[in-house]
Short mmCIF file of C-alpha atoms and ligand atoms in Angstrom, two decimals:
data_model
loop_
_atom_site.label_atom_id
_atom_site.label_comp_id
_atom_site.label_asym_id
_atom_site.label_seq_id
_atom_site.Cartn_x
_atom_site.Cartn_y
_atom_site.Cartn_z
CA MET F 1170 -20.81 11.91 7.17
CA LYS F 1171 -21.05 8.61 5.30
CA ASN F 1172 -17.66 8.02 3.73
CA LYS F 1173 -15.03 10.35 5.09
CA ILE F 1174 -11.35 9.68 4.44
CA VAL F 1175 -8.57 11.42 6.37
CA LEU F 1176 -5.16 11.56 4.70
CA VAL F 1177 -2.14 12.19 6.95
CA GLY F 1178 0.90 13.11 4.86
CA CYS F 1179 0.21 15.19 1.76
CA GLY F 1180 3.48 14.85 -0.13
CA ASN F 1181 4.09 13.03 -3.42
CA VAL F 1182 2.21 9.87 -2.41
CA GLY F 1183 -0.63 11.54 -0.53
CA MET F 1184 -1.39 13.98 -3.33
CA ALA F 1185 -1.13 11.34 -6.07
CA TYR F 1186 -3.70 9.33 -4.09
CA SER F 1187 -5.98 12.38 -3.70
CA TYR F 1188 -5.81 13.25 -7.38
CA ALA F 1189 -6.43 9.64 -8.42
CA LEU F 1190 -9.49 9.56 -6.12
CA LEU F 1191 -10.94 12.66 -7.81
CA ASN F 1192 -10.42 11.12 -11.23
CA GLN F 1193 -12.54 8.05 -10.53
CA LYS F 1194 -16.06 7.16 -9.56
CA THR F 1195 -15.78 6.48 -5.85
CA TYR F 1196 -18.02 6.33 -2.78
CA VAL F 1197 -15.80 8.85 -0.95
CA ASP F 1198 -17.84 11.91 0.13
CA LYS F 1199 -15.20 13.89 1.97
CA LEU F 1200 -11.40 13.98 1.95
CA VAL F 1201 -9.61 15.66 4.85
CA LEU F 1202 -5.96 16.63 4.41
CA ILE F 1203 -3.52 16.75 7.34
CA ASP F 1204 0.19 17.61 7.18
CA LEU F 1205 2.69 19.59 9.24
CA ASP F 1206 2.00 22.88 7.45
CA LYS F 1207 -1.66 24.01 7.60
CA GLU F 1208 -1.28 26.62 4.90
CA TYR F 1209 0.15 23.99 2.55
CA THR F 1210 -2.85 21.65 3.02
CA GLU F 1211 -5.22 24.61 2.57
CA GLY F 1212 -3.58 25.28 -0.79
CA GLN F 1213 -3.79 21.59 -1.77
CA ALA F 1214 -7.49 21.46 -0.77
CA MET F 1215 -8.26 24.54 -2.87
CA ASP F 1216 -6.45 23.12 -5.88
CA LEU F 1217 -8.23 19.75 -5.60
CA ASN F 1218 -11.67 21.35 -5.13
CA HIS F 1219 -11.12 23.20 -8.38
CA CYS F 1220 -11.15 19.80 -10.17
CA LEU F 1221 -14.69 19.07 -9.05
CA SER F 1222 -16.55 20.71 -11.92
CA TYR F 1223 -15.08 18.07 -14.23
CA SER F 1224 -14.63 15.15 -11.81
CA PRO F 1225 -16.79 11.98 -12.05
CA SER F 1226 -17.17 12.03 -8.22
CA LYS F 1227 -18.36 14.70 -5.83
CA ILE F 1228 -15.81 14.75 -3.04
CA GLU F 1229 -15.54 17.70 -0.65
CA VAL F 1230 -11.86 18.32 0.09
CA ILE F 1231 -10.81 20.25 3.22
CA SER F 1232 -7.67 20.96 5.19
CA GLY F 1233 -8.35 19.50 8.62
CA HIS F 1234 -7.22 18.38 12.07
CA TYR F 1235 -6.84 15.10 13.90
CA SER F 1236 -10.27 15.62 15.49
CA ASP F 1237 -11.68 15.00 11.98
CA CYS F 1238 -10.63 11.34 12.30
CA LYS F 1239 -13.42 10.65 14.83
CA ASP F 1240 -16.03 9.64 12.25
CA ALA F 1241 -13.69 8.74 9.37
CA LYS F 1242 -14.12 5.38 7.63
CA ILE F 1243 -10.44 5.21 6.64
CA VAL F 1244 -7.33 7.06 7.79
CA VAL F 1245 -4.61 6.86 5.13
CA LEU F 1246 -1.05 7.24 6.43
CA ALA F 1247 1.44 8.55 3.87
CA ALA F 1248 3.46 10.77 6.20
CA GLY F 1249 7.18 10.53 6.72
CA ALA F 1250 10.49 10.41 4.95
CA ASN F 1251 10.84 8.82 1.52
CA GLN F 1252 13.89 7.03 0.08
CA ALA F 1253 16.79 9.21 -0.96
CA LEU F 1254 19.00 8.03 -3.84
CA GLY F 1255 20.65 4.73 -2.84
CA GLU F 1256 18.59 4.31 0.34
CA THR F 1257 16.56 1.12 0.90
CA ARG F 1258 13.05 1.25 2.33
CA MET F 1259 14.38 -0.28 5.55
CA ASP F 1260 16.80 2.65 5.95
CA LEU F 1261 13.77 4.81 6.81
CA ILE F 1262 12.80 2.71 9.84
CA ASN F 1263 14.02 4.93 12.68
CA LYS F 1264 12.79 8.24 11.26
CA ASN F 1265 9.35 6.95 10.31
CA SER F 1266 8.63 4.78 13.36
CA PHE F 1267 9.21 7.86 15.53
CA ILE F 1268 6.84 9.98 13.40
CA PHE F 1269 4.18 7.22 13.39
CA LYS F 1270 3.94 6.98 17.18
CA SER F 1271 2.76 10.59 17.47
CA ILE F 1272 0.48 10.38 14.42
CA VAL F 1273 -1.31 7.16 15.43
CA ASP F 1274 -1.69 8.46 19.01
CA GLU F 1275 -3.31 11.66 17.71
CA VAL F 1276 -5.66 9.73 15.41
CA MET F 1277 -6.74 7.39 18.25
CA LYS F 1278 -7.26 10.31 20.67
CA SER F 1279 -10.01 11.56 18.32
CA GLY F 1280 -12.06 8.40 19.01
CA PHE F 1281 -11.29 6.94 15.55
CA ASP F 1282 -12.84 3.50 15.08
CA GLY F 1283 -12.32 2.79 11.39
CA ILE F 1284 -9.66 1.25 9.14
CA PHE F 1285 -6.03 2.36 8.82
CA LEU F 1286 -4.48 2.18 5.35
CA VAL F 1287 -0.69 2.53 5.52
CA ALA F 1288 1.61 3.59 2.65
CA THR F 1289 4.72 4.81 4.49
CA ASN F 1290 7.94 2.78 4.27
CA PRO F 1291 9.31 0.47 5.48
CA LEU F 1292 5.77 -0.59 4.76
CA ASP F 1293 5.42 -3.85 6.68
CA VAL F 1294 7.09 -2.44 9.78
CA MET F 1295 4.95 0.71 9.71
CA THR F 1296 1.80 -1.41 9.27
CA TYR F 1297 2.83 -3.54 12.27
CA LEU F 1298 3.54 -0.43 14.38
CA THR F 1299 0.13 1.02 13.45
CA LEU F 1300 -1.45 -2.20 14.73
CA LYS F 1301 0.50 -2.07 18.00
CA TYR F 1302 0.10 1.68 18.61
CA SER F 1303 -3.63 1.80 17.75
CA LYS F 1304 -4.61 -1.51 19.42
CA LEU F 1305 -7.40 -1.84 16.83
CA PRO F 1306 -8.34 -5.36 15.63
CA PRO F 1307 -5.81 -6.69 13.05
CA ASN F 1308 -8.38 -6.87 10.23
CA ARG F 1309 -8.63 -3.06 10.38
CA ILE F 1310 -4.94 -2.41 9.74
CA ILE F 1311 -4.01 -2.66 6.06
CA GLY F 1312 -0.69 -1.86 4.43
CA SER F 1313 -0.54 -1.24 0.69
CA GLY F 1314 2.03 -4.05 0.77
CA THR F 1315 3.02 -5.55 -2.55
CA THR F 1316 -0.06 -4.18 -4.35
CA LEU F 1317 2.23 -1.77 -6.20
CA ASP F 1318 4.86 -4.43 -6.96
CA THR F 1319 2.07 -6.71 -8.22
CA SER F 1320 0.76 -3.95 -10.48
CA ARG F 1321 4.28 -3.50 -11.87
CA LEU F 1322 4.62 -7.27 -12.36
CA ARG F 1323 1.32 -7.61 -14.24
CA TYR F 1324 2.16 -4.60 -16.40
CA MET F 1325 5.59 -5.98 -17.31
CA ILE F 1326 4.28 -9.49 -18.08
CA SER F 1327 1.46 -7.97 -20.09
CA THR F 1328 3.78 -5.95 -22.32
CA LYS F 1329 5.93 -9.04 -22.90
CA VAL F 1330 3.10 -11.48 -23.77
CA ASN F 1331 0.64 -8.93 -25.18
CA VAL F 1332 -2.28 -9.83 -22.92
CA SER F 1333 -4.21 -7.36 -20.74
CA PRO F 1334 -2.74 -7.03 -17.19
CA GLU F 1335 -6.24 -7.78 -15.85
CA ASP F 1336 -6.01 -11.31 -17.22
CA ILE F 1337 -2.62 -12.05 -15.72
CA ASP F 1338 -2.96 -14.02 -12.51
CA ALA F 1339 0.28 -13.13 -10.79
CA PHE F 1340 1.34 -11.73 -7.43
CA VAL F 1341 4.47 -10.39 -5.78
CA ILE F 1342 4.42 -11.53 -2.15
CA GLY F 1343 6.47 -11.12 1.04
CA GLU F 1344 8.06 -7.89 2.28
CA HIS F 1345 7.38 -4.70 0.30
CA GLY F 1346 11.13 -4.40 -0.11
CA ASP F 1347 14.26 -6.19 -1.21
CA SER F 1348 13.23 -9.69 -0.03
CA GLU F 1349 9.91 -9.68 -1.96
CA PHE F 1350 9.54 -12.34 -4.65
CA VAL F 1351 7.26 -13.79 -7.33
CA PRO F 1352 5.94 -17.32 -6.63
CA TRP F 1353 6.20 -18.24 -10.32
CA SER F 1354 4.78 -21.76 -9.78
CA THR F 1355 1.39 -20.08 -9.12
CA VAL F 1356 1.41 -17.64 -12.07
CA SER F 1357 -0.96 -18.26 -14.95
CA ILE F 1358 -2.62 -16.56 -17.90
CA GLY F 1359 -6.06 -17.82 -18.93
CA LEU F 1360 -5.53 -21.05 -16.94
CA SER F 1361 -2.28 -21.74 -18.78
CA LYS F 1362 0.93 -21.92 -16.72
CA ILE F 1363 3.35 -19.04 -17.18
CA HIS F 1364 6.15 -21.25 -18.57
CA ASN F 1365 3.99 -21.62 -21.71
CA PHE F 1366 4.52 -17.87 -22.27
CA LEU F 1367 7.82 -16.89 -20.68
CA SER F 1368 11.23 -18.57 -20.44
CA TYR F 1369 12.98 -18.86 -17.07
CA GLU F 1370 15.33 -16.04 -18.16
CA ASP F 1371 12.38 -13.76 -19.03
CA GLN F 1372 10.79 -14.49 -15.65
CA LYS F 1373 14.03 -13.68 -13.83
CA LYS F 1374 14.49 -10.42 -15.76
CA ILE F 1375 10.92 -9.28 -15.07
CA GLU F 1376 11.23 -10.13 -11.36
CA ASP F 1377 14.50 -8.15 -11.11
CA ASP F 1378 12.97 -5.20 -12.98
CA VAL F 1379 9.96 -5.18 -10.62
CA LYS F 1380 12.25 -5.21 -7.58
CA ASN F 1381 14.43 -2.44 -8.94
CA SER F 1382 11.57 -0.22 -10.20
CA ALA F 1383 11.51 2.10 -7.17
CA TYR F 1384 15.32 2.55 -7.26
CA GLU F 1385 15.19 3.31 -11.01
CA ILE F 1386 12.33 5.81 -10.71
CA ILE F 1387 13.93 7.55 -7.70
CA LYS F 1388 17.19 7.84 -9.67
CA LYS F 1389 15.36 9.40 -12.62
CA LYS F 1390 12.71 11.63 -10.95
CA GLY F 1391 13.35 11.62 -7.19
CA ALA F 1392 10.25 9.79 -5.92
CA THR F 1393 7.53 7.34 -6.95
CA CYS F 1394 3.91 8.36 -6.52
CA TYR F 1395 1.37 7.64 -9.30
CA GLY F 1396 1.52 3.84 -9.04
CA ILE F 1397 1.05 3.84 -5.27
CA GLY F 1398 -1.65 6.53 -5.55
CA MET F 1399 -3.69 4.24 -7.81
CA CYS F 1400 -3.11 1.22 -5.51
CA LEU F 1401 -4.39 3.18 -2.50
CA VAL F 1402 -7.53 4.12 -4.46
CA LYS F 1403 -8.05 0.46 -5.41
CA ILE F 1404 -7.88 -0.55 -1.72
CA THR F 1405 -10.07 2.40 -0.62
CA ASN F 1406 -12.78 1.45 -3.10
CA ALA F 1407 -12.55 -2.23 -2.15
CA ILE F 1408 -13.29 -1.24 1.47
CA LEU F 1409 -16.02 1.34 0.83
CA GLU F 1410 -17.80 -0.80 -1.77
CA ASP F 1411 -17.34 -4.06 0.19
CA LYS F 1412 -15.84 -5.55 -2.97
CA LYS F 1413 -14.26 -8.70 -1.46
CA ILE F 1414 -11.48 -8.56 -4.04
CA ILE F 1415 -8.16 -10.30 -3.61
CA LEU F 1416 -5.18 -7.99 -3.20
CA PRO F 1417 -1.65 -8.61 -1.90
CA VAL F 1418 -2.01 -6.15 0.98
CA SER F 1419 0.18 -6.26 4.05
CA SER F 1420 -1.82 -7.63 6.97
CA TYR F 1421 -1.22 -9.31 10.29
CA ASP F 1422 0.16 -12.84 10.29
CA LYS F 1423 -0.58 -14.07 13.81
CA LYS F 1424 1.60 -17.18 13.57
CA ASN F 1425 4.73 -15.15 12.84
CA ASP F 1426 3.71 -11.90 14.58
CA VAL F 1427 4.51 -9.73 11.53
CA CYS F 1428 2.58 -7.81 8.91
CA ILE F 1429 3.39 -9.18 5.46
CA SER F 1430 1.83 -9.39 2.01
CA THR F 1431 0.13 -12.46 0.69
CA PRO F 1432 -3.13 -12.40 -1.31
CA ALA F 1433 -6.04 -11.50 0.99
CA ILE F 1434 -9.75 -10.69 0.65
CA VAL F 1435 -10.38 -6.96 1.12
CA CYS F 1436 -13.90 -5.84 2.06
CA SER F 1437 -15.81 -3.39 4.29
CA GLN F 1438 -14.32 -5.04 7.38
CA GLY F 1439 -10.79 -4.45 6.07
CA VAL F 1440 -8.88 -7.69 5.55
CA LYS F 1441 -11.33 -10.58 5.70
CA GLU F 1442 -8.81 -13.40 5.40
CA LYS F 1443 -5.52 -14.33 3.82
CA ILE F 1444 -5.77 -16.88 1.00
CA PHE F 1445 -3.81 -20.13 1.29
CA ILE F 1446 -1.23 -20.33 -1.50
CA PRO F 1447 0.38 -23.63 -2.49
CA LEU F 1448 4.10 -22.77 -2.67
CA THR F 1449 7.05 -24.92 -3.74
CA LEU F 1450 9.76 -25.64 -1.13
CA ASP F 1451 11.97 -23.00 -2.71
CA GLU F 1452 9.16 -20.40 -2.56
CA GLU F 1453 8.40 -21.35 1.08
CA ALA F 1454 12.05 -20.65 1.89
CA LYS F 1455 11.82 -17.23 0.22
CA LEU F 1456 8.70 -16.38 2.21
CA THR F 1457 10.41 -17.44 5.45
CA LYS F 1458 13.37 -15.24 4.55
CA SER F 1459 11.03 -12.30 3.97
CA ILE F 1460 9.22 -12.91 7.29
CA ASN F 1461 12.58 -12.99 9.10
CA THR F 1462 13.71 -9.77 7.39
CA ILE F 1463 10.65 -7.94 8.73
CA LYS F 1464 10.94 -9.58 12.17
CA ASP F 1465 14.59 -8.56 12.49
CA ALA F 1466 13.72 -4.99 11.50
CA ILE F 1467 10.99 -4.83 14.16
CA LYS F 1468 13.39 -6.30 16.76
CA SER F 1469 15.99 -3.67 15.87
CA LEU F 1470 13.51 -1.01 17.07
CA ASP F 1471 13.45 -2.43 20.62
P1 NAD R 2116 7.06 13.33 0.81
O1 NAD R 2116 8.27 13.81 1.54
O2 NAD R 2116 6.75 13.91 -0.53
O3 NAD R 2116 5.77 13.52 1.73
C1 NAD R 2116 5.76 13.16 3.07
C2 NAD R 2116 4.83 14.12 3.77
O4 NAD R 2116 4.72 13.72 5.14
C3 NAD R 2116 5.35 15.58 3.77
O5 NAD R 2116 4.37 16.43 3.21
C4 NAD R 2116 5.61 15.85 5.25
O6 NAD R 2116 5.38 17.21 5.62
C5 NAD R 2116 4.61 14.91 5.90
N1 NAD R 2116 4.91 14.64 7.30
C6 NAD R 2116 6.10 14.35 7.86
N2 NAD R 2116 5.96 14.21 9.19
C7 NAD R 2116 4.66 14.41 9.47
C8 NAD R 2116 3.89 14.41 10.66
N3 NAD R 2116 4.44 14.16 11.84
N4 NAD R 2116 2.57 14.66 10.57
C9 NAD R 2116 1.98 14.93 9.38
N5 NAD R 2116 2.66 14.93 8.21
C10 NAD R 2116 3.97 14.70 8.26
O7 NAD R 2116 7.20 11.75 0.72
P2 NAD R 2116 6.40 10.81 -0.29
O8 NAD R 2116 7.20 10.65 -1.54
O9 NAD R 2116 5.00 11.23 -0.35
O10 NAD R 2116 6.51 9.41 0.48
C11 NAD R 2116 5.78 9.20 1.67
C12 NAD R 2116 6.07 7.77 2.17
O11 NAD R 2116 5.49 6.83 1.25
C13 NAD R 2116 7.56 7.43 2.23
O12 NAD R 2116 7.83 6.67 3.38
C14 NAD R 2116 7.78 6.60 0.97
O13 NAD R 2116 8.90 5.75 1.07
C15 NAD R 2116 6.48 5.85 0.91
N6 NAD R 2116 6.14 5.22 -0.36
C16 NAD R 2116 5.49 4.05 -0.29
C17 NAD R 2116 5.14 3.38 -1.44
C18 NAD R 2116 4.42 2.06 -1.32
O14 NAD R 2116 4.35 1.27 -2.27
N7 NAD R 2116 3.86 1.76 -0.17
C19 NAD R 2116 5.46 3.93 -2.70
C20 NAD R 2116 6.10 5.15 -2.75
C21 NAD R 2116 6.46 5.80 -1.56
#
């Protein structure tokens, strides 16, 4: 099997990812669904296979087992609790770290030797735990990180300045959570600095709206899923097609011993390298705060 993906956790996020995969041209040949309830994943596999007559890709979807991970290129982890109303991502740490130990152990027992792509929150902690539990090389452990927050940021700037999101060079970096931030000094549109387009007040409002998006969506519809589904497809395709594109994924930062999002090159090897970003002193302080937030959360697990 050339490009097999195994998805563990077929709830809102997992199924949004699966459906987004089927709606695009992708190199994925086979998608294996794993969840707690086998009958449920059988039903999901049937439903997804019934899209294939009209899908631009030919992906075989099956309900599977951990043994299917053996020859998988990517195992996507979207299992675990999601935020209830008023909960932060960090509030999920105890429940989801417990679940992840058994899942990653099962995946590794199969002989898996590919790339993990993590979506479960608290994202940076779960990415770090996947690295520690699996003992795979750090370049092969990728968290979706602030890819979703960055997509929200580019969309919101684009609607304000009326330029395509693709031409907005902007990233959210740091923790995928409350300490994330926008390094505005680095943001540009068509080589022109962002302050030529947006006032300080506009920037602040957009940054707050990005940070509060998940809380707002959860209040209105209970969970977020389509945005992250599309981000996971973007990362999957970057790996399978060896695209070498720059995405703010969560990856291992050896100096600080955390997984955190800064722009990095994503290719067939996983994360090739993190890009150096010239930050102002104020932005450096925000990044340090974000690193410490994740470190403290990991320490709290000991
Ligand atoms: P959900 O409750 O809809 O789905 C979770 C699924 O995990 C369920 O189907 C459940 O049965 C399954 N599961 C639980 N324990 C399992 C186990 N041991 N083995 C296999 N499957 C198991 O939740 P959701 O809305 O899909 O969210 C999933 C995770 O993704 C949450 O942690 C959520 O916070 C996170 N999330 C991340 C982002 C992001 O940007 N990274 C965005 C949205 C949601």
